[in-house]
Coordinates of C-alpha atoms and ligand atoms in Angstrom, one line a residue:
X133 CA -0.7 9.2 -2.5
X134 CA 0.0 12.6 -1.1
X135 CA 2.4 12.9 1.9
X136 CA 2.5 15.4 4.7
X137 CA 5.5 16.4 6.8
X138 CA 5.7 19.1 9.5
X139 CA 8.0 20.2 12.3
X140 CA 7.7 22.6 15.2
X141 CA 10.4 22.9 17.8
X142 CA 13.9 24.2 18.5
X143 CA 15.6 22.9 15.4
X144 CA 15.7 24.3 11.8
X145 CA 12.5 23.0 10.2
X146 CA 13.7 23.2 6.6
X147 CA 16.1 20.1 6.5
X148 CA 13.7 18.0 8.6
X149 CA 10.8 18.8 6.3
X150 CA 12.8 18.3 3.1
X151 CA 14.4 15.0 4.2
X152 CA 11.0 13.9 5.5
X153 CA 9.4 14.5 2.1
X154 CA 12.2 12.4 0.5
X155 CA 11.2 9.6 2.9
X156 CA 7.6 9.9 1.7
X157 CA 8.6 9.8 -2.0
X158 CA 7.7 6.1 -2.2
X159 CA 4.0 7.0 -1.7
X160 CA 4.0 8.4 -5.3
X161 CA 3.6 12.1 -6.2
X162 CA 3.8 14.6 -8.9
X163 CA 4.7 17.9 -7.2
X164 CA 6.1 19.0 -3.9
X165 CA 6.1 22.1 -1.7
X166 CA 7.2 23.6 1.6
X167 CA 6.0 26.5 3.8
X168 CA 8.2 27.9 6.6
X169 CA 7.9 30.8 9.1
X170 CA 11.4 32.3 8.9
X171 CA 11.1 34.5 12.0
X172 CA 9.6 37.4 10.1
X173 CA 7.2 36.1 7.5
X174 CA 5.7 33.1 5.8
X175 CA 7.8 31.7 3.0
X176 CA 6.3 29.2 0.5
X177 CA 8.1 27.3 -2.3
X178 CA 6.4 24.7 -4.4
X179 CA 6.8 23.1 -7.8
X180 CA 5.7 20.4 -10.1
X181 CA 8.2 17.5 -10.1
X182 CA 10.3 15.9 -7.5
X183 CA 11.6 16.9 -4.1
X184 CA 15.0 17.5 -5.7
X185 CA 13.3 20.1 -8.0
X186 CA 11.7 21.7 -4.9
X187 CA 15.1 21.9 -3.2
X188 CA 16.6 23.7 -6.2
X189 CA 13.7 26.2 -6.2
X190 CA 13.5 26.6 -2.4
X191 CA 17.2 27.6 -2.4
X192 CA 16.3 30.7 -4.3
X193 CA 12.9 31.4 -2.9
X194 CA 13.2 30.9 0.8
X195 CA 15.8 31.2 3.5
X196 CA 15.9 28.0 5.4
X197 CA 15.9 29.4 8.9
X198 CA 12.8 29.0 11.0
X199 CA 11.5 26.5 13.5
X200 CA 8.1 25.8 12.1
X201 CA 7.4 24.3 8.7
X202 CA 5.0 22.1 6.8
X203 CA 5.7 20.2 3.5
X204 CA 3.8 18.1 1.0
X205 CA 4.1 15.7 -1.8
X206 CA 1.0 15.9 -4.0
X207 CA -0.6 13.2 -6.1
X208 CA -3.0 15.1 -8.2
X209 CA -6.8 14.7 -7.8
X210 CA -8.4 18.1 -8.3
X211 CA -6.4 20.0 -10.9
X212 CA -3.5 19.0 -13.0
X213 CA 0.0 18.6 -11.5
X214 CA 1.5 22.1 -11.8
X215 CA 3.2 24.7 -9.6
X216 CA 0.0 26.5 -8.7
X217 CA -1.9 23.4 -7.7
X218 CA 0.9 22.2 -5.6
X219 CA 0.7 22.5 -1.8
X220 CA 1.0 24.3 0.5
X221 CA -1.9 26.7 -0.1
X222 CA -2.1 30.1 1.5
X223 CA -5.4 31.8 2.5
X224 CA -6.5 35.1 0.8
X225 CA -5.1 37.2 3.6
X226 CA -1.7 35.5 3.3
X227 CA -1.8 34.5 7.0
X228 CA -2.9 30.9 7.0
X229 CA -1.2 28.0 5.2
X230 CA -2.2 24.4 4.8
X231 CA -1.1 21.0 3.4
X232 CA -3.8 18.5 2.7
X233 CA -4.1 14.8 1.7
X234 CA -7.5 13.5 0.6
X235 CA -10.5 15.0 -1.3
X236 CA -13.0 17.5 -0.2
X237 CA -16.1 16.3 -2.1
X238 CA -18.3 19.4 -1.6
X239 CA -15.5 21.8 -2.4
X240 CA -17.4 23.3 -5.3
X241 CA -20.4 24.4 -3.2
X242 CA -18.1 25.8 -0.5
X243 CA -16.0 27.6 -3.2
X244 CA -19.1 29.3 -4.7
X245 CA -20.2 30.5 -1.3
X246 CA -16.7 31.8 -0.6
X247 CA -16.6 33.6 -3.9
X248 CA -19.9 35.4 -3.1
X249 CA -18.1 36.5 0.1
X250 CA -15.3 38.0 -1.9
X251 CA -12.7 35.2 -1.8
X252 CA -10.6 34.6 -4.9
X253 CA -8.7 31.4 -5.9
X254 CA -5.5 30.9 -7.8
X255 CA -5.6 27.1 -8.1
X256 CA -8.1 24.4 -9.1
X257 CA -7.7 22.6 -5.8
X258 CA -10.2 21.7 -3.1
X259 CA -7.4 22.5 -0.6
X260 CA -7.3 26.2 -1.4
X261 CA -11.1 26.2 -0.7
X262 CA -10.5 24.6 2.7
X263 CA -7.9 27.0 3.8
X264 CA -10.1 30.0 2.9
X265 CA -13.0 28.4 4.6
X266 CA -10.9 28.1 7.7
X267 CA -9.9 31.8 7.3
X268 CA -13.5 32.8 6.8
X269 CA -14.7 31.0 10.0
X270 CA -11.7 32.4 12.0
X271 CA -12.6 36.0 11.0
X272 CA -16.3 35.7 11.1
X273 CA -16.4 34.1 14.5
X274 CA -13.3 35.7 15.8
X275 CA -11.9 32.4 17.1
X276 CA -8.5 30.9 17.5
X277 CA -7.1 28.7 14.6
X278 CA -7.9 25.4 16.3
X279 CA -11.6 26.3 16.7
X280 CA -11.7 27.7 13.1
X281 CA -10.3 24.4 11.8
X282 CA -12.9 22.5 13.8
X283 CA -15.9 24.5 12.6
X284 CA -14.7 24.4 9.0
X285 CA -14.1 20.7 9.0
X286 CA -17.6 20.2 10.3
X287 CA -18.8 21.7 7.0
X288 CA -16.7 19.5 4.9
X289 CA -17.7 16.2 3.2
X290 CA -14.8 14.0 2.2
X291 CA -11.5 12.7 3.5
X292 CA -8.5 14.5 4.8
X293 CA -5.3 14.7 6.7
X294 CA -4.3 18.3 7.2
X295 CA -1.6 20.5 8.9
X296 CA -2.2 24.2 9.2
X297 CA -0.5 27.2 10.8
X298 CA -1.0 30.9 11.1
X299 CA 2.0 33.1 10.4
X300 CA 0.9 35.4 13.2
X301 CA 1.1 32.5 15.7
X302 CA 3.9 30.3 14.5
X303 CA 4.2 28.6 17.8
X304 CA 1.3 26.4 17.0
X305 CA 0.3 23.9 14.3
X306 CA -3.2 22.4 13.9
X307 CA -3.6 18.9 12.4
X308 CA -6.7 16.8 11.8
X309 CA -7.6 13.5 10.1
X310 CA -10.5 11.7 8.5
X311 CA -9.8 8.8 6.3
X312 CA -6.1 9.7 5.7
X313 CA -3.4 8.7 8.2
X314 CA -1.5 11.2 10.3
X315 CA 1.2 10.6 13.0
X316 CA 2.7 13.1 15.4
X317 CA 6.2 12.3 16.6
X318 CA 6.9 13.5 20.2
X319 CA 10.4 14.8 20.7
X320 CA 12.4 14.7 23.9
X321 CA 10.7 16.5 26.8
X322 CA 7.8 17.4 24.5
X323 CA 10.0 20.3 23.3
X324 CA 9.5 19.4 19.6
X325 CA 6.9 17.7 17.4
X326 CA 7.0 16.1 14.1
X327 CA 4.0 15.6 11.8
X328 CA 3.9 13.0 9.0
X329 CA 1.7 10.7 7.0
X330 CA 3.7 7.8 8.4
X331 CA 6.5 7.6 10.9
X332 CA 9.3 7.3 8.4
X333 CA 10.2 11.0 8.3
X334 CA 10.9 11.3 12.0
X335 CA 12.4 7.9 13.0
X336 CA 15.8 9.3 13.6
X337 CA 14.5 11.9 16.0
X338 CA 12.0 10.0 18.1
X339 CA 10.3 6.6 18.5
X340 CA 7.3 8.0 20.4
X341 CA 4.3 8.8 18.3
X342 CA 0.6 9.6 18.6
X343 CA -1.6 8.4 15.7
X344 CA -4.7 10.4 15.2
X345 CA -7.9 8.5 14.8
X346 CA -10.5 9.4 12.2
X347 CA -12.5 12.5 13.2
X348 CA -9.8 13.7 15.5
X349 CA -7.7 16.9 15.5
X350 CA -4.8 18.1 17.5
X351 CA -3.4 21.5 18.4
X352 CA 0.3 21.2 18.7
X353 CA 2.1 23.9 20.7
X354 CA 5.8 24.5 20.9
X355 CA 6.9 23.6 24.5
X356 CA 3.3 23.1 25.6
X357 CA 2.4 19.7 24.2
X358 CA -0.5 18.5 22.2
X359 CA -4.2 18.5 22.8
X360 CA -6.3 16.0 20.9
X361 CA -10.1 16.6 20.4
X362 CA -13.0 15.1 18.5
X363 CA -13.7 17.3 15.5
X364 CA -17.5 16.7 15.8
X365 CA -18.2 17.8 19.3
X366 CA -14.9 19.2 20.7
X367 CA -14.5 16.6 23.4
X368 CA -11.0 16.1 24.6
X369 CA -9.4 12.7 23.8
X370 CA -6.7 11.3 26.0
X371 CA -3.4 11.1 24.0
X372 CA -2.0 7.6 23.6
X373 CA 1.8 7.6 22.9
X374 CA 3.0 4.5 21.1
X375 CA 6.5 3.3 21.0
X376 CA 7.5 2.6 17.4
X377 CA 9.2 -0.7 16.6
X378 CA 10.5 0.5 13.2
X379 CA 14.2 1.0 12.5
X380 CA 15.9 3.4 10.1
X381 CA 17.7 0.6 8.4
X382 CA 14.4 -1.0 7.5
X383 CA 13.4 2.0 5.4
X384 CA 16.8 2.4 3.6
X385 CA 18.0 0.6 0.5
X386 CA 20.8 -1.3 2.2
X387 CA 23.1 -1.5 -0.8
X388 CA 20.5 -2.4 -3.4
X389 CA 19.9 -0.2 -6.4
X390 CA 16.1 0.0 -5.8
X391 CA 13.8 -0.7 -2.9
X392 CA 11.9 -3.1 -5.1
X393 CA 15.0 -5.3 -5.6
X394 CA 15.7 -5.1 -1.9
X395 CA 12.2 -6.2 -1.1
X396 CA 12.3 -9.0 -3.6
X397 CA 15.4 -10.3 -1.9
X398 CA 13.9 -9.8 1.6
X399 CA 11.2 -12.4 0.9
X400 CA 12.9 -15.4 2.6
X401 CA 13.2 -13.4 5.8
X402 CA 9.8 -11.8 5.4
X403 CA 8.1 -15.1 5.0
X404 CA 10.0 -16.5 8.0
X405 CA 8.9 -13.5 10.1
X406 CA 5.4 -14.1 9.0
X407 CA 5.2 -17.7 10.2
X408 CA 7.5 -17.3 13.2
X409 CA 5.7 -18.1 16.4
X410 CA 2.7 -19.2 14.5
X411 CA 3.9 -22.3 12.7
X412 CA 5.0 -24.7 15.5
X413 CA 6.1 -27.8 13.5
X414 CA 7.4 -29.8 16.3
X415 CA 4.1 -29.6 18.1
X416 CA 2.3 -29.9 14.8
X417 CA 0.1 -26.9 15.5
X418 CA -0.6 -23.4 14.1
X419 CA -1.2 -20.7 16.6
X420 CA -2.8 -17.4 15.6
X421 CA -4.4 -15.4 18.3
X422 CA -6.9 -13.7 16.0
X423 CA -8.1 -17.0 14.7
X424 CA -8.1 -18.9 18.0
X425 CA -10.1 -16.2 19.8
X426 CA -12.7 -16.3 17.1
X427 CA -12.7 -19.9 16.2
X428 CA -16.4 -20.4 16.8
X429 CA -17.2 -17.6 14.3
X430 CA -14.9 -19.1 11.7
X431 CA -16.3 -22.6 12.1
X432 CA -19.9 -21.4 11.9
X433 CA -19.3 -19.1 9.0
X434 CA -21.4 -19.7 5.9
X435 CA -18.7 -18.3 3.7
X436 CA -15.7 -16.0 3.6
X437 CA -15.7 -12.9 1.5
X438 CA -12.3 -11.5 0.7
X439 CA -12.1 -7.8 -0.1
X440 CA -8.9 -6.1 -1.4
X441 CA -7.4 -4.1 -4.3
X442 CA -4.6 -4.7 -6.7
X443 CA -1.9 -7.1 -5.6
X444 CA -3.7 -7.8 -2.4
X445 CA -6.7 -8.8 -4.4
X446 CA -4.5 -11.3 -6.2
X447 CA -3.3 -12.7 -2.9
X448 CA -7.0 -13.0 -2.1
X449 CA -7.6 -15.1 -5.2
X450 CA -4.7 -17.4 -4.3
X451 CA -6.4 -17.7 -0.8
X452 CA -9.7 -18.6 -2.4
X453 CA -8.0 -21.7 -3.9
X454 CA -6.3 -22.5 -0.7
X455 CA -9.3 -22.0 1.7
X456 CA -11.6 -24.0 -0.5
X457 CA -9.1 -26.8 -1.1
X458 CA -7.9 -27.2 2.5
X459 CA -10.6 -25.9 4.7
X460 CA -13.6 -26.5 2.4
X461 CA -15.1 -23.1 3.2
X462 CA -16.8 -21.3 0.3
X463 CA -14.9 -18.1 -0.6
X464 CA -15.8 -15.1 -2.7
X465 CA -13.1 -12.6 -3.7
X466 CA -14.2 -9.1 -4.4
X467 CA -12.6 -5.9 -5.6
X468 CA -13.3 -3.7 -2.6
X469 CA -14.2 -0.8 -4.9
X470 CA -17.0 -2.9 -6.5
X471 CA -18.2 -4.5 -3.3
X472 CA -18.7 -1.2 -1.5
X473 CA -21.1 0.1 -4.2
X474 CA -23.1 -2.9 -5.3
X475 CA -25.4 -3.5 -2.4
X476 CA -23.9 -6.9 -1.7
X477 CA -25.8 -9.6 0.3
X478 CA -23.9 -9.9 3.6
X479 CA -25.1 -11.7 6.7
X480 CA -24.0 -12.1 10.3
X481 CA -22.7 -15.5 9.4
X482 CA -20.3 -14.1 6.8
X483 CA -16.6 -13.5 7.6
X484 CA -15.0 -10.7 5.6
X485 CA -11.3 -10.9 5.3
X486 CA -9.8 -7.6 4.2
X487 CA -6.3 -7.8 2.8
X488 CA -4.2 -4.6 2.6
X489 CA -0.4 -4.0 2.8
X490 CA -0.8 -0.4 3.8
X491 CA -4.0 -0.8 5.8
X492 CA -5.0 2.5 4.4
X493 CA -6.6 1.8 1.0
X494 CA -9.8 3.8 0.9
X495 CA -11.9 1.4 -1.0
X496 CA -10.9 -1.6 1.3
X497 CA -11.6 0.5 4.4
X498 CA -15.0 1.5 3.1
X499 CA -15.8 -2.1 2.1
X500 CA -15.1 -3.3 5.7
X501 CA -17.2 -0.5 7.2
X502 CA -20.1 -1.6 5.0
X503 CA -19.6 -5.3 6.0
X504 CA -19.5 -4.4 9.7
X505 CA -22.6 -2.3 9.4
X506 CA -24.4 -5.4 8.1
X507 CA -23.2 -7.5 11.0
X508 CA -20.4 -9.5 9.3
X509 CA -17.2 -10.3 11.3
X510 CA -14.2 -8.5 9.8
X511 CA -10.7 -10.0 9.9
X512 CA -7.9 -7.8 8.7
X513 CA -4.7 -9.0 7.1
X514 CA -2.4 -6.0 7.0
X515 CA 1.3 -5.2 7.0
X516 CA 1.3 -1.8 8.6
X517 CA 0.8 -2.1 12.3
X518 CA -1.8 0.2 13.7
X519 CA -3.1 1.1 10.3
X520 CA -6.7 2.2 9.8
X521 CA -7.9 -1.2 8.4
X522 CA -6.1 -3.1 11.2
X523 CA -7.9 -0.9 13.7
X524 CA -11.2 -1.0 12.1
X525 CA -11.2 -4.9 11.9
X526 CA -12.8 -7.0 14.6
X527 CA -9.7 -9.2 14.6
X528 CA -6.7 -9.9 12.4
X529 CA -3.2 -11.0 11.6
X530 CA -0.3 -8.9 10.6
X531 CA 2.0 -10.1 7.8
X532 CA 5.2 -8.8 9.5
X533 CA 6.8 -8.2 6.1
X534 CA 8.5 -5.0 7.4
X535 CA 8.1 -1.7 5.6
X536 CA 7.5 -2.0 1.8
X537 CA 8.7 1.1 0.2
X538 CA 8.8 0.2 -3.5
X539 CA 5.4 1.1 -5.1
X540 CA 5.2 -2.3 -6.8
X541 CA 4.2 -4.8 -4.1
X542 CA 6.4 -7.8 -3.8
X543 CA 7.1 -9.1 -0.3
X544 CA 3.6 -7.9 0.8
X545 CA 2.1 -10.4 -1.7
X546 CA 4.1 -13.5 -0.6
X547 CA 3.6 -12.7 3.1
X548 CA -0.1 -12.2 2.6
X549 CA -0.3 -15.6 1.0
X550 CA 1.7 -17.0 3.9
X551 CA -0.7 -15.6 6.5
X552 CA -3.7 -16.8 4.6
X553 CA -2.2 -20.2 4.1
X554 CA -1.7 -20.4 7.9
X555 CA -5.3 -19.4 8.6
X556 CA -6.6 -22.0 6.0
X557 CA -4.5 -24.7 7.5
X558 CA -5.6 -23.9 11.1
X559 CA -9.2 -23.9 10.0
X560 CA -8.7 -27.1 8.1
X561 CA -7.3 -28.8 11.2
X562 CA -10.2 -27.5 13.3
X563 CA -12.8 -28.7 10.8
X564 CA -11.1 -32.0 10.2
X565 CA -10.9 -31.4 6.4
X566 CA -7.2 -32.2 6.4
X567 CA -5.5 -35.4 7.6
X568 CA -2.9 -35.2 10.3
X569 CA -0.2 -36.4 7.9
X570 CA -1.2 -33.8 5.2
X571 CA -1.2 -31.1 7.8
X572 CA 2.3 -32.0 9.0
X573 CA 3.4 -32.2 5.4
X574 CA 2.1 -28.7 4.8
X575 CA 3.9 -27.3 7.9
X576 CA 7.1 -28.9 6.8
X577 CA 6.8 -27.6 3.2
X578 CA 5.8 -24.1 4.4
X579 CA 8.8 -24.0 6.7
X580 CA 11.1 -24.8 3.8
X581 CA 9.6 -22.1 1.5
X582 CA 12.2 -19.4 2.6
X583 CA 15.1 -21.6 1.6
X584 CA 13.4 -22.4 -1.7
X585 CA 12.7 -18.7 -2.4
X586 CA 16.5 -18.2 -1.9
X587 CA 17.0 -20.9 -4.5
X588 CA 14.6 -19.2 -6.9
X589 CA 16.3 -15.9 -6.4
X590 CA 19.5 -17.4 -7.8
X591 CA 18.0 -17.3 -11.3
X592 CA 18.4 -13.5 -11.2
X593 CA 21.2 -13.3 -13.9
X594 CA 19.4 -15.7 -16.2
X595 CA 16.2 -13.7 -15.9
X596 CA 18.1 -10.5 -16.6
X597 CA 19.3 -12.0 -19.9
X598 CA 15.7 -13.0 -20.8
X599 CA 14.5 -9.5 -19.8
X600 CA 17.1 -8.0 -22.2
X601 CA 15.6 -10.1 -25.1
X602 CA 12.0 -9.0 -24.5
X603 CA 12.4 -5.5 -23.1
X604 CA 11.2 -3.8 -26.3
X605 CA 8.0 -5.8 -26.9
X606 CA 4.6 -4.0 -26.7
X607 CA 2.6 -6.8 -25.1
X608 CA 3.2 -9.9 -23.0
X609 CA 0.7 -12.5 -22.0
X610 CA 0.9 -14.4 -18.7
X611 CA -0.8 -17.8 -18.3
X612 CA -1.3 -20.0 -15.3
X613 CA -3.8 -22.5 -13.9
X614 CA -5.3 -23.3 -10.6
X615 CA -3.3 -21.8 -7.7
X616 CA -1.1 -20.2 -10.3
X617 CA -3.8 -18.4 -12.3
X618 CA -3.7 -15.4 -9.8
X619 CA 0.1 -15.5 -10.1
X620 CA -0.3 -14.9 -13.8
X621 CA -2.5 -11.9 -13.0
X622 CA 0.1 -10.6 -10.5
X623 CA 3.0 -11.2 -13.0
X624 CA 1.2 -9.1 -15.6
X625 CA 0.4 -6.3 -13.1
X626 CA 4.0 -6.1 -11.9
X627 CA 5.2 -5.7 -15.5
X628 CA 2.7 -3.1 -16.5
X629 CA 3.0 -0.9 -13.5
X630 CA 6.8 -0.5 -13.6
X631 CA 7.7 -1.0 -17.3
X632 CA 4.5 0.4 -18.9
X633 CA 4.4 -2.6 -21.2
X634 CA 0.9 -3.9 -21.8
X635 CA 0.4 -7.2 -20.1
X636 CA -2.5 -9.5 -19.4
X637 CA -2.9 -12.5 -17.1
X638 CA -5.2 -15.3 -18.1
X639 CA -6.1 -18.8 -16.9
X640 CA -4.2 -20.9 -19.4
X641 CA -7.2 -22.7 -20.7
X642 CA -9.1 -19.5 -21.3
X643 CA -6.5 -18.6 -24.0
X644 CA -8.5 -20.5 -26.6
X645 CA -11.5 -18.2 -25.9
X646 CA -10.0 -15.1 -27.2
X647 CA -6.4 -14.2 -26.4
X648 CA -5.1 -16.8 -28.8
X649 CA -5.9 -14.4 -31.6
X650 CA -3.1 -12.2 -30.4
X651 CA -0.4 -14.9 -30.7
X652 CA 2.2 -14.6 -33.4
X653 CA 5.9 -14.6 -33.6
X654 CA 6.1 -11.3 -31.9
X655 CA 4.1 -12.2 -28.8
X656 CA 6.0 -13.5 -25.7
X657 CA 3.9 -15.6 -23.4
X658 CA 5.0 -16.4 -19.8
X659 CA 3.5 -19.7 -18.9
X660 CA 3.5 -21.1 -15.3
X661 CA 3.9 -24.8 -15.8
X662 CA 5.0 -26.4 -12.5
X663 CA 4.9 -30.1 -12.2
X664 CA 1.9 -30.5 -10.0
X665 CA -0.4 -27.8 -11.4
X666 CA -2.5 -29.5 -14.1
X667 CA 0.9 -30.0 -15.8
X668 CA -0.2 -32.0 -18.8
X669 CA -3.0 -29.6 -19.6
X670 CA -0.7 -26.6 -19.4
X671 CA 1.8 -28.5 -21.7
X672 CA -1.0 -28.8 -24.2
X673 CA -1.6 -25.0 -24.0
X674 CA 2.1 -24.5 -24.6
X675 CA 1.8 -26.7 -27.7
X676 CA -1.0 -24.5 -28.9
X677 CA 1.1 -21.4 -28.5
X678 CA 4.1 -23.1 -30.1
X679 CA 2.1 -24.0 -33.2
X680 CA 1.3 -20.3 -33.6
X681 CA 4.9 -19.3 -33.2
X682 CA 4.5 -17.5 -29.9
X683 CA 7.6 -17.0 -27.8
X684 CA 7.4 -19.1 -24.6
X685 CA 9.0 -18.3 -21.3
X686 CA 8.2 -21.3 -19.1
X687 CA 8.2 -21.1 -15.3
X688 CA 8.9 -24.7 -14.5
X689 CA 9.8 -27.1 -11.6
X690 CA 13.5 -27.9 -11.2
X691 CA 14.6 -30.7 -13.5
X692 CA 11.7 -30.3 -16.0
X693 CA 12.4 -31.6 -19.4
X694 CA 9.1 -31.6 -21.3
X695 CA 8.4 -27.8 -21.2
X696 CA 12.1 -27.2 -21.8
X697 CA 11.8 -28.9 -25.2
X698 CA 9.0 -26.7 -26.3
X699 CA 9.8 -23.3 -24.7
X700 CA 12.2 -20.6 -25.9
X701 CA 13.3 -20.1 -22.3
X702 CA 12.7 -21.8 -19.0
X703 CA 13.1 -20.5 -15.5
X704 CA 13.2 -23.1 -12.8
X705 CA 11.8 -23.0 -9.3
X706 CA 12.2 -25.6 -6.6
X707 CA 9.5 -28.2 -6.2
X708 CA 6.9 -27.8 -3.5
X709 CA 3.2 -28.6 -2.8
X710 CA 0.9 -27.2 -5.4
X711 CA -0.9 -25.1 -2.9
X712 CA 2.3 -23.4 -1.9
X713 CA 3.7 -23.0 -5.4
X714 CA 2.6 -19.4 -5.8
X715 CA 5.1 -18.4 -3.2
X716 CA 7.9 -19.6 -5.6
X717 CA 6.5 -19.0 -9.1
X718 CA 5.9 -15.3 -8.2
X719 CA 9.6 -14.8 -7.6
X720 CA 10.9 -15.0 -11.2
X721 CA 7.9 -12.9 -12.4
X722 CA 8.9 -10.1 -10.0
X723 CA 12.5 -10.3 -11.2
X724 CA 11.5 -10.3 -14.8
X725 CA 9.4 -7.1 -14.4
X726 CA 12.2 -5.5 -12.3
X727 CA 14.9 -6.2 -14.9
X728 CA 12.8 -5.1 -17.9
X729 CA 11.9 -1.8 -16.1
X730 CA 15.6 -1.2 -15.2
X731 CA 16.7 -2.0 -18.8
X732 CA 14.1 0.5 -20.1
X733 CA 15.4 3.1 -17.6
X734 CA 12.1 3.4 -15.8
X735 CA 11.6 4.7 -12.3
X736 CA 11.2 1.4 -10.7
X737 CA 10.4 2.5 -7.2
X738 CA 8.1 5.3 -8.1
X739 CA 6.3 4.5 -11.4
X740 CA 4.4 7.2 -13.0
X741 CA 0.8 7.9 -11.8
X742 CA 1.0 5.3 -9.1
X743 CA 0.8 5.7 -5.4
X744 CA 1.9 3.3 -2.7
X745 CA -1.2 3.7 -0.6
X746 CA -4.4 4.7 -2.3
X747 CA -6.2 6.8 0.3
X748 CA -8.7 8.3 -2.1
X749 CA -11.4 6.3 -3.9
Ligands
F6R948 C1 0.6 -3.2 -7.0 C2 0.2 -2.5 -5.8 C3 -1.2 -2.2 -5.7 C4 -1.7 -2.4 -4.3 C5 -3.1 -1.9 -4.1 C6 -3.7 -2.2 -2.7 O1 2.0 -3.6 -7.0 O2 1.0 -2.3 -5.0 O3 -2.0 -2.8 -6.6 O4 -1.6 -3.8 -4.1 O5 -3.1 -0.5 -4.2 O6 -2.9 -1.7 -1.7 P1 -2.9 -2.2 -0.2 O7 -2.5 -3.6 -0.2 O8 -2.0 -1.3 0.5 O9 -4.4 -2.1 0.2

């Protein structure tokens, strides 16, 4: 999604904003722009394409001196990606400039009104409407910029994070948020301020940040500090400065060619970090504050509803199998985008678990607001600490995967499954649906998963060779059963999003009900066929594929011989409990997608049209 960066202080704003935009590239975007006050005038440079294209253009169009600047990476919603629609947008007078994430839903009505008042528009964007609305209020009511922004935002329906400044008063930047994240980095002695969609652009300058809450705005004044207010009624909100725990190294590639590959290889550590301090094997207990504190609610719940999108939804599907199998609690897994609009039946005895890496996905956030309004208890499983979903939830558990920069989710998925497994085991113990020896066995096996993921990662070269054979196909089918059916869905999603090859995931036995018609000698089929997961049944499915000449890539348990005899290729993963097997079978599928995309020369970390955190619905 779009990214915002801004700076006001004693340093040159240009390099801070440009480097900051590069840090936000992972969010996904199609154009970029920057606005600076160079001491004399407002200078704007923007272009379709990448931040590198912006740099080339800005070199010609703007001098890079000046201590206040705002920048933007745009992921098109209103209006195609082109130079004109790129941000920043300047008001009709040429005095005010804005960058904006989100969508102004009533922009057309506002635009028509502004047109009748003589305003003209260059772009197709809702953002240009907003900056002219702010200008109109400022002139009509003869108020300062902060007040004008506040009055204008009260007329707006939609979602936003914005940064605005006035070239006649460049010692102040006004920011606001509703539904789209915005952080303000506080420099030493409050002599400089950084603005960004997340903290990554300003980590090397400061570890102190204020995160705006929804419906809050701030006026940031050079040397004078920040004042946070409620947009609705102007009440002053005390500023809460957080100390960030994030390091610069965590958001750099660390010698890997791509963030995705780095994050795939980080999984042993990420999974360990997820269960550290929670899984206490010697004491044979699982300790999770969010669950302990609400144990009564969990034990009295009629059912658990899981809401999520994309890969997080797949983690939810794995959790459905795990919760029902271990804790015997009925689970429904819903696409957040469907759930929020279909008048679902939710009661006070329901627990809604929202899963989200970013914690900012608009549909998931809306789904939990709906669930809360109907009295359900909401438990968030998020990676990004302090994110909107984490804050909106009644309780929760972080995944502790560390920053995930690659757009294709990898370590977020396995750590989500890890957290959800811990919760299921804890509840199973409390409910008595698991025996003490089974419980201990699960703890032992879970603790061994990071080592086994390391083992699975050793197949990298072999998988690269398989990727080379299949990189030019048009379609791939992924099949799995039971706990590994969602892994088949996830494998297919990983492939399509970064290589643009069409892929479908299916429960293996469903193949007979349609997809089998696709199978011929040109169709590769990835089949997850681990020893404990309905193995014999899956082997029969493989036979069916074989007799139709499909090409079989089997994901098998170490030492397997039966599938090896039938398959064209096998990739081995270590043996584990069936319920934990998704944590291992996922690994080769991530690597297969990665290598195919690299061999096809695709932009692995920033696939076309995709955004890392989808903050619009
Ligand atoms: C796929 C992917 C997306 C996200 C989805 C939800 O690789 O990354 O499908 O999983 O957009 O995002 P979060 O988990 O941030 O809510």
